[in-house]
XYZ file of C-alpha atoms in Angstrom:
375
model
C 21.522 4.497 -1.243
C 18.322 6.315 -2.599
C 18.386 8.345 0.406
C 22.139 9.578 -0.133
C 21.242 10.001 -3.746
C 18.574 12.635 -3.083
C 20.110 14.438 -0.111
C 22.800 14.824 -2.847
C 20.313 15.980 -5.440
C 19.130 18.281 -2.971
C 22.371 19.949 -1.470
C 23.030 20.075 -5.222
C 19.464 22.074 -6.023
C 20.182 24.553 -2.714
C 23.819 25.606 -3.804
C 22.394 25.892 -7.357
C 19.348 28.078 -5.819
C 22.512 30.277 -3.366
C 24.696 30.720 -6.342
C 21.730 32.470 -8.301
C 21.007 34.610 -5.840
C 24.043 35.609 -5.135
C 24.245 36.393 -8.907
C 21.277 37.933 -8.717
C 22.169 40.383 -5.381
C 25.465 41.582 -6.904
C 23.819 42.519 -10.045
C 20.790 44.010 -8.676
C 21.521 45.151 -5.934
C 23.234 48.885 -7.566
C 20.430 49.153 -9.967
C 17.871 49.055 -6.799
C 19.781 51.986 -4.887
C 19.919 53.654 -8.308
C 16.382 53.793 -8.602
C 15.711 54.885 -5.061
C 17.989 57.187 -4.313
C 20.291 55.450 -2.017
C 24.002 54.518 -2.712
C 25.197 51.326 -1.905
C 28.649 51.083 0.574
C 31.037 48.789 2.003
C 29.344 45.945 3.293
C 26.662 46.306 1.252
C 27.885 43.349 -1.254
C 29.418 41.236 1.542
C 25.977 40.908 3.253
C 24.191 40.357 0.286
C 26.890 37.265 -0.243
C 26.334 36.348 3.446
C 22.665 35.936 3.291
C 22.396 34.143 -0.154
C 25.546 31.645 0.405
C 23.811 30.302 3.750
C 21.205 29.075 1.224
C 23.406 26.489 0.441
C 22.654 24.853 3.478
C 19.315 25.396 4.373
C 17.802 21.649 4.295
C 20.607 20.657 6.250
C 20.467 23.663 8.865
C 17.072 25.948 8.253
C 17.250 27.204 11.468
C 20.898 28.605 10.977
C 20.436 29.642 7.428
C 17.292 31.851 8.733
C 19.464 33.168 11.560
C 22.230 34.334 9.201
C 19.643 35.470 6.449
C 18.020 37.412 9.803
C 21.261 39.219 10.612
C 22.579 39.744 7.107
C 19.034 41.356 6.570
C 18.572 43.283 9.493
C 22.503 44.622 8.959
C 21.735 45.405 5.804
C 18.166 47.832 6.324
C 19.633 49.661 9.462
C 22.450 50.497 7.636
C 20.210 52.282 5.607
C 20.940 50.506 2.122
C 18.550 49.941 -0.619
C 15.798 47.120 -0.402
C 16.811 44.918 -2.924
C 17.115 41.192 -4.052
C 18.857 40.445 -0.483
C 15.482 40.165 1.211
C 14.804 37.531 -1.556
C 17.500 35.537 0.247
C 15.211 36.010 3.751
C 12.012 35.009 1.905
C 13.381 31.739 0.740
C 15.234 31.377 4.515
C 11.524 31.564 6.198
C 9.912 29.805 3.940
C 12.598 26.907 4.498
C 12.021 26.551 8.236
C 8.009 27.156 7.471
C 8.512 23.804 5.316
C 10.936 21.829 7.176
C 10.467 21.985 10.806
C 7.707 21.572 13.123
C 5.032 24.195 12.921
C 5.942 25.500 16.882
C 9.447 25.124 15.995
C 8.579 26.907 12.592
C 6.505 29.753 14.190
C 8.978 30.862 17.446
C 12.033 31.083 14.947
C 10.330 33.166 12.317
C 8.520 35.187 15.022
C 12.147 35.972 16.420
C 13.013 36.697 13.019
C 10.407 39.196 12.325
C 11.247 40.859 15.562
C 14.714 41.387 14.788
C 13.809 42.076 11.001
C 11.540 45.571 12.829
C 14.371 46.995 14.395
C 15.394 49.029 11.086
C 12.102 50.443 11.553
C 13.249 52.013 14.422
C 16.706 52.473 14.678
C 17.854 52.005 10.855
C 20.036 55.243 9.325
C 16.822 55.654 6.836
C 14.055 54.325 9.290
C 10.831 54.088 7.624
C 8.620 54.672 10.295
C 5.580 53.152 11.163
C 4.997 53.038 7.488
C 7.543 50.280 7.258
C 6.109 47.642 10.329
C 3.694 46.001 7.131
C 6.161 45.745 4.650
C 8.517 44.213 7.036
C 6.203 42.026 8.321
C 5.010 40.770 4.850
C 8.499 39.356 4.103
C 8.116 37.053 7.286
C 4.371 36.331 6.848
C 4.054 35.757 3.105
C 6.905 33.174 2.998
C 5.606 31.140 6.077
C 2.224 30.450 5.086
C 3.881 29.481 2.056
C 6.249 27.109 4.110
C 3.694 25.865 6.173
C 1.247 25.330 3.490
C 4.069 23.370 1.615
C 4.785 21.164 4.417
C 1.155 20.306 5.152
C 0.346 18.974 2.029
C 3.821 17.253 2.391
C 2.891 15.294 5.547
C -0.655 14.846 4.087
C 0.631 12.530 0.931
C 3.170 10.966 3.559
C 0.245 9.716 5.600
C -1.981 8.499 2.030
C 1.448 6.853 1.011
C 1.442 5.022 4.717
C -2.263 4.696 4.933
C -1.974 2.707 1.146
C 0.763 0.649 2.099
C -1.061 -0.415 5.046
C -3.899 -1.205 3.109
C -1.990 -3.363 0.728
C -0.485 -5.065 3.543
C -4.135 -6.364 5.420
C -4.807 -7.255 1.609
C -2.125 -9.318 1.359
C -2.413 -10.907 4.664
C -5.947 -11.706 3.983
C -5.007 -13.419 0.667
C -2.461 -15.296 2.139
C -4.782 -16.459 4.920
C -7.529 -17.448 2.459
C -5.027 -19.766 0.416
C -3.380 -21.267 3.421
C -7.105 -21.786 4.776
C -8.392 -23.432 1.597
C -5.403 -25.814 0.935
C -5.133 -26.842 4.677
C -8.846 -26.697 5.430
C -9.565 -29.188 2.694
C -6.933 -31.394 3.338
C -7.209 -31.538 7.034
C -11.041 -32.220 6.567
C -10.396 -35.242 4.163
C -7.435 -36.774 6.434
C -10.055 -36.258 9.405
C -12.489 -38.227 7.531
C -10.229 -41.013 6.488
C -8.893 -41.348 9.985
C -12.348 -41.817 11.411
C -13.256 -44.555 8.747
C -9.652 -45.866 9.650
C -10.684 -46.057 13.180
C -13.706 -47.810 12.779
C -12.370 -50.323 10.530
C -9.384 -50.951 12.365
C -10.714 -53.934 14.569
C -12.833 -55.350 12.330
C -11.639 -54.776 8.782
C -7.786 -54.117 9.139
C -7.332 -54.165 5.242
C -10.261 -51.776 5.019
C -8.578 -49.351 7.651
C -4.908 -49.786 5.670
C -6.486 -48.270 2.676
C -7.729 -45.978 4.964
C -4.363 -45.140 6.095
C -3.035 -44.869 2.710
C -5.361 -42.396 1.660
C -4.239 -40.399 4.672
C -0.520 -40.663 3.851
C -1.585 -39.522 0.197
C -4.019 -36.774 0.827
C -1.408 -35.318 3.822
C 1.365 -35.031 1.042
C -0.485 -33.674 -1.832
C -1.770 -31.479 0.923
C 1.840 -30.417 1.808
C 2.641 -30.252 -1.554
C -0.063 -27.295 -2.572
C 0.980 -25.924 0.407
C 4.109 -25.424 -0.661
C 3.444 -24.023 -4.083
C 0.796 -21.704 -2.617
C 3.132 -20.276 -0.242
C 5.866 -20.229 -3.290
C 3.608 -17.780 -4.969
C 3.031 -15.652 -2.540
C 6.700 -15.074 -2.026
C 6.926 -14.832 -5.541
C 10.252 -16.645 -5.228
C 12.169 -16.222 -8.133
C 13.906 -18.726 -7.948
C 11.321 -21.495 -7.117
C 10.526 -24.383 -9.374
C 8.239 -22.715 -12.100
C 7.369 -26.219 -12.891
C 5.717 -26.806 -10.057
C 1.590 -26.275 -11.000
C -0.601 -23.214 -9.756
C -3.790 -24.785 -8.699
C -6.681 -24.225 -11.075
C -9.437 -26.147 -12.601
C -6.892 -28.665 -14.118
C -6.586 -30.337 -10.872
C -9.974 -30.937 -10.536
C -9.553 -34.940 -11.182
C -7.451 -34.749 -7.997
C -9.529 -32.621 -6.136
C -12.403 -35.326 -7.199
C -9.934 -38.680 -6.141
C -9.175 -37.105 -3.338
C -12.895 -36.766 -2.143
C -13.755 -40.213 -3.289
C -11.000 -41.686 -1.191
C -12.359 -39.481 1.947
C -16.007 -41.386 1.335
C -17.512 -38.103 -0.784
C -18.274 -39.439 -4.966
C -17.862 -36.720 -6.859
C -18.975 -36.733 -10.129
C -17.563 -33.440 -12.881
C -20.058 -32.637 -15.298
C -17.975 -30.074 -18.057
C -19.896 -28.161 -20.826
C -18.924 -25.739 -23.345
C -15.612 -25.375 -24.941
C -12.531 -25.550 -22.480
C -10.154 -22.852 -22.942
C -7.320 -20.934 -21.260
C -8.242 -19.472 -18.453
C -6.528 -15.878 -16.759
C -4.569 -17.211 -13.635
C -6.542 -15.023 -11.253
C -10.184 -16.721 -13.380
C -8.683 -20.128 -12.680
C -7.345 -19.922 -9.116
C -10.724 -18.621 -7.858
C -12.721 -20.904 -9.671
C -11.023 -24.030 -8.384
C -11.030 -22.679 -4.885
C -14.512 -22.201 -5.246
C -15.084 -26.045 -5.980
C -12.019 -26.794 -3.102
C -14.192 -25.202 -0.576
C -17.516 -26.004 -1.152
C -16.527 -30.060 -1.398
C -14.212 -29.102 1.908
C -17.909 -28.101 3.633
C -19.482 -31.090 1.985
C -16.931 -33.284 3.264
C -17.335 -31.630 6.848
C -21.233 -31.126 7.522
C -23.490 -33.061 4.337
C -22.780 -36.481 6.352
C -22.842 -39.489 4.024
C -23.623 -37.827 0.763
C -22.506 -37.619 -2.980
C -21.465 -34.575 -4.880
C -21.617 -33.015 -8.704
C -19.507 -30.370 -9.366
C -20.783 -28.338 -12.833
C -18.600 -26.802 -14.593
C -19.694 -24.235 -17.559
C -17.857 -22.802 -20.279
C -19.410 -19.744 -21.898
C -18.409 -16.398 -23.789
C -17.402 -14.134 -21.968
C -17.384 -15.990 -18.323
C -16.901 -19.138 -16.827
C -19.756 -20.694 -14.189
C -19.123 -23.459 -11.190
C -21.916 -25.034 -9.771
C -21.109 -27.937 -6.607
C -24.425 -29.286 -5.441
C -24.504 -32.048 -2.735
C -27.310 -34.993 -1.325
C -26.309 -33.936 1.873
C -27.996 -32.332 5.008
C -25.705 -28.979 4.341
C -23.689 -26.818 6.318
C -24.539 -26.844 10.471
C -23.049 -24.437 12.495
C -22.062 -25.081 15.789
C -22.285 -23.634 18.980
C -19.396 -20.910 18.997
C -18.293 -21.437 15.143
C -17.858 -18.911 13.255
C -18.101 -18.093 9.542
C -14.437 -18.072 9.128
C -13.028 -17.978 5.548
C -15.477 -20.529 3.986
C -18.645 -19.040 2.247
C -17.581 -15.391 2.951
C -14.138 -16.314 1.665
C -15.640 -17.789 -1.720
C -17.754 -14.686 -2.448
C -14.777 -12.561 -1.435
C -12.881 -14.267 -4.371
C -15.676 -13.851 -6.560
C -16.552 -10.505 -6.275
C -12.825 -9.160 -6.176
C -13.001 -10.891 -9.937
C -16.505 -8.784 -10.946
C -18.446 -12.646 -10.572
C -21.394 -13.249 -8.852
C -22.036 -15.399 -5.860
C -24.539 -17.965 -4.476
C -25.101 -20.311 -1.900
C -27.975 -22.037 0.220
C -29.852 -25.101 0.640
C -31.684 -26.942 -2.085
C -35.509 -27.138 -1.517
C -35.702 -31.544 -1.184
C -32.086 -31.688 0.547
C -28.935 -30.811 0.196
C -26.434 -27.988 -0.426
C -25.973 -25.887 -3.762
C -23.087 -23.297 -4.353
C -23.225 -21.231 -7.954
C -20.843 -19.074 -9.418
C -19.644 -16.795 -12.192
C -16.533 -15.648 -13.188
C -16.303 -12.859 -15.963
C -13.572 -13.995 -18.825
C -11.773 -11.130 -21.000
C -12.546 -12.604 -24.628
C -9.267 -12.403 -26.665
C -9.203 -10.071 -29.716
C-alpha cells in the first residue's frame, strides 16, 4: 500500500514537473528566438511539447523519456531554432537516468545521447561550429554528475538504513538470548540440583527424595511460567495477559525459596528506602541476583548465600556474596551469557560492574544501577 501510495505521489510530482515545462517552453520559447535573432516555425512548439510531456513518465521509463527528450532536442537545434527552455526538458531527462539506473546503464545512454545531441553542430541549418561541441556537451555532463551524485548518496542512506536495521536485529537477538538464558539457566540448574539430592535419597530416604521431587515439579513450572512472560514481552503481544508480572526485584522471595528448596539458604539483606523502580532498572537488577545465585547453585558446592540489596539516591546497588568455592571452569566451557551477560546488562543501563573471589572463600558479585530521581 505505501509503495502504491508513493509511486502515485511520484507520477503525480513528474506530470506536475512536464506540465510546467511545457508551460514554460510555449511561453519562452518566442521570447528566446526574439532575443537571438531566430524565428521560431512549425514544429518548433510541437517538439517543445514532445520533449517536456515525456517527463511525465520518466521514473517509470528514464531511458525512453531521455530517448524522446534526445530526438525532440536534436530535431529541434538542426532545424536551426532558438536554444531555449526545451533543452531544460533534456537536462531534467539525463539527470533522470543519471539518478535512476545503474551507473553503466546511466553512462552508455547519456553518452549516446550526447552523440546524437552533436550532430546540430555539424549538420544543423545554423551549425555552431566547433564553438558549439562545449555547450552541447555541458547539457549532458552537468545534469549527470548531478544524477549520479543524487543516486549515490541515495544508495548510501539505503545501505545505513539496512546496516541499522541489522544492527537492531543482532540486538534484539542477543536480548532475547540473554532472557531465555537467565530464566532457563537458573531453573534448569535448580531442577538439576534437586534431582541429584532426589537421587541420592531415593533408596534410603524416599520421603526425603518426594520433597525432592516436589520441588522439581514446582521450580520446572514457575520456570515455564517466566518463560512464558519473558517471551510475552519480547513479542510485545498486545494482547497477552498484562497481569501476568515482569520479573524484577519483587520476586526476589521466590527467587530466594526457590534456592532454599535446591539446597542454597539465601538470606536478603534490604537497606534504604524501597521505591519504584524504571522497568529496564528492575529487570537488570533482578537478573543480576538470578544469575549470580544460578552460578552459586552450579559451582560454590554446599554453600550459603546473602544477596544485598541497597537503596540510595540516585541508584540502586546488588551485592550476592556466597561461602562457596566460586565459579570453576571446565575443560571446553565457555563464558557464555553468565558474568559477561550481567555486565552487559549493567553497562547498557550506565551501572558499574564487579565480580571475583573473596580473599577467605567464596564468590562476591557487586553492582550499580543509576536511578532517574523524579522531579
Amino acid at each position: 500500500m505505501d509503495r502504491n501510495r508513493t509511486g502515485w505521489r511520484d507520477g503525480l510530482f513528474d506530470a506536475l514537473v512536464a506540465l510546467a515545462l511545457v508551460a514554460i517552453g510555449l511561453v519562452g520559447t518566442g521570447p528566446a528566438g526574439a532575443n537571438e535573432g531566430i524565428a521560431t516555425g512549425r514544429a518548433t512548439y510541437p517538439l517543445v511539447v514532445a520533449a517536456a510531456l515525456a517527463l511525465a513518465v520518466r521514473r517509470r521509463w528514464p531511458l525512453a523519456t531521455l530517448a524522446v527528450g534526445t530526438a525532440a532536442v536534436t530535431a529541434y537545434l538542426v532545424l536551426g531554432y532558438p536554444y531555449g527552455p526545451i533543452l531544460f526538458s533534456f537536462f531534467v531527462a539525463v539527470y533522470t537516468v543519471a539518478a535512476y539506473r545503474p551507473l553503466r546503464t546511466a553512462a552508455v545512454a547519456c553518452g549516446v545521447a550526447l552523440a546524437v545531441l552533436l550532430v546540430h553542430v555539424f549538420v544543423g541549418v545554423r551549425s555552431p561550429g566547433l564553438l558549439g561541441l562545449m555547450p552541447a556537451a555541458a547539457w549532458v555532463v552537468v545534469p549527470f554528475a548531478v544524477g549520479t551524485t543524487v543516486r549515490l548518496i541515495r544508495e548510501s542512506a539505503a545501505r545505513d538504513r539496512v546496516d541499522e536495521a541489522r544492527r537492531l536485529a543482532d540486538a534484539e537477538r542477543l536480548r532475547v538470548a540473554r532472557e531465555v538464558h537467565d530464566v532457563v539457566g537458573h531453573g534448569l540448574a535448580a531442577i538439576h540440583m534437586q534431582a541429584e539430592i532426589a537421587l541420592h535419597l531415593l533408596g534410603k530416604k524416599p520421603e526425603q527424595a518426594e520433597a525432592a521431587l516436589t520441588a522439581i515439579s514446582r521450580t520446572s513450572k514457575e520456570a515455564l511460567d517466566e518463560l512464558r512472560v519473558t517471551l510475552t514481552v519480547v513479542r510485545r503481544d498486545e494482547a497477552a495477559d498484562e497481569r501476568a508480572p515482569a520479573p524484577g526485584l519483587a520476586q526476589l522471595p521466590q527467587l530466594r525459596d526457590r534456592l532454599a528448596g535446591a539446597g542454597v539458604p539465601v538470606t536478603v539483606e534490604v537497606s534504604g528506602e524501597r521505591r519504584q523502580l524504571p522497568v529496564a532498572v528492575d529487570l537488570a537488577a533482578y537478573r543480576v541476583v538470578q544469575e549470580a545465585l544460578t552460578n552459586v547453585l552450579r559451582h560454590a558446592g554446599p554453600a550459603t548465600a546473602t544477596v544485598r540489596l541497597r537503596y540510595a539516591p540516585g541508584e540502586v546497588a546488588v551485592e550476592v556474596t556466597d561461602t562457596g568455592r566460586g565459579p570453576v571452569a571446565g575443560p571446553g566451557q565457555a563464558g557464555g551469557y553468565g558474568l559477561a551477560g550481567m555486565r552487559e546488562r549493567v553497562t547498557a543501563l550506565g551501572g558499574s560492574f564487579t565480580a571475583g573471589a573473596v580473599p577467605g572463600g567464596g564468590f562476591r558479585v557487586y553492582a550499580t544501577l543509576p536511578v532517574e530521581e523524579a522531579e
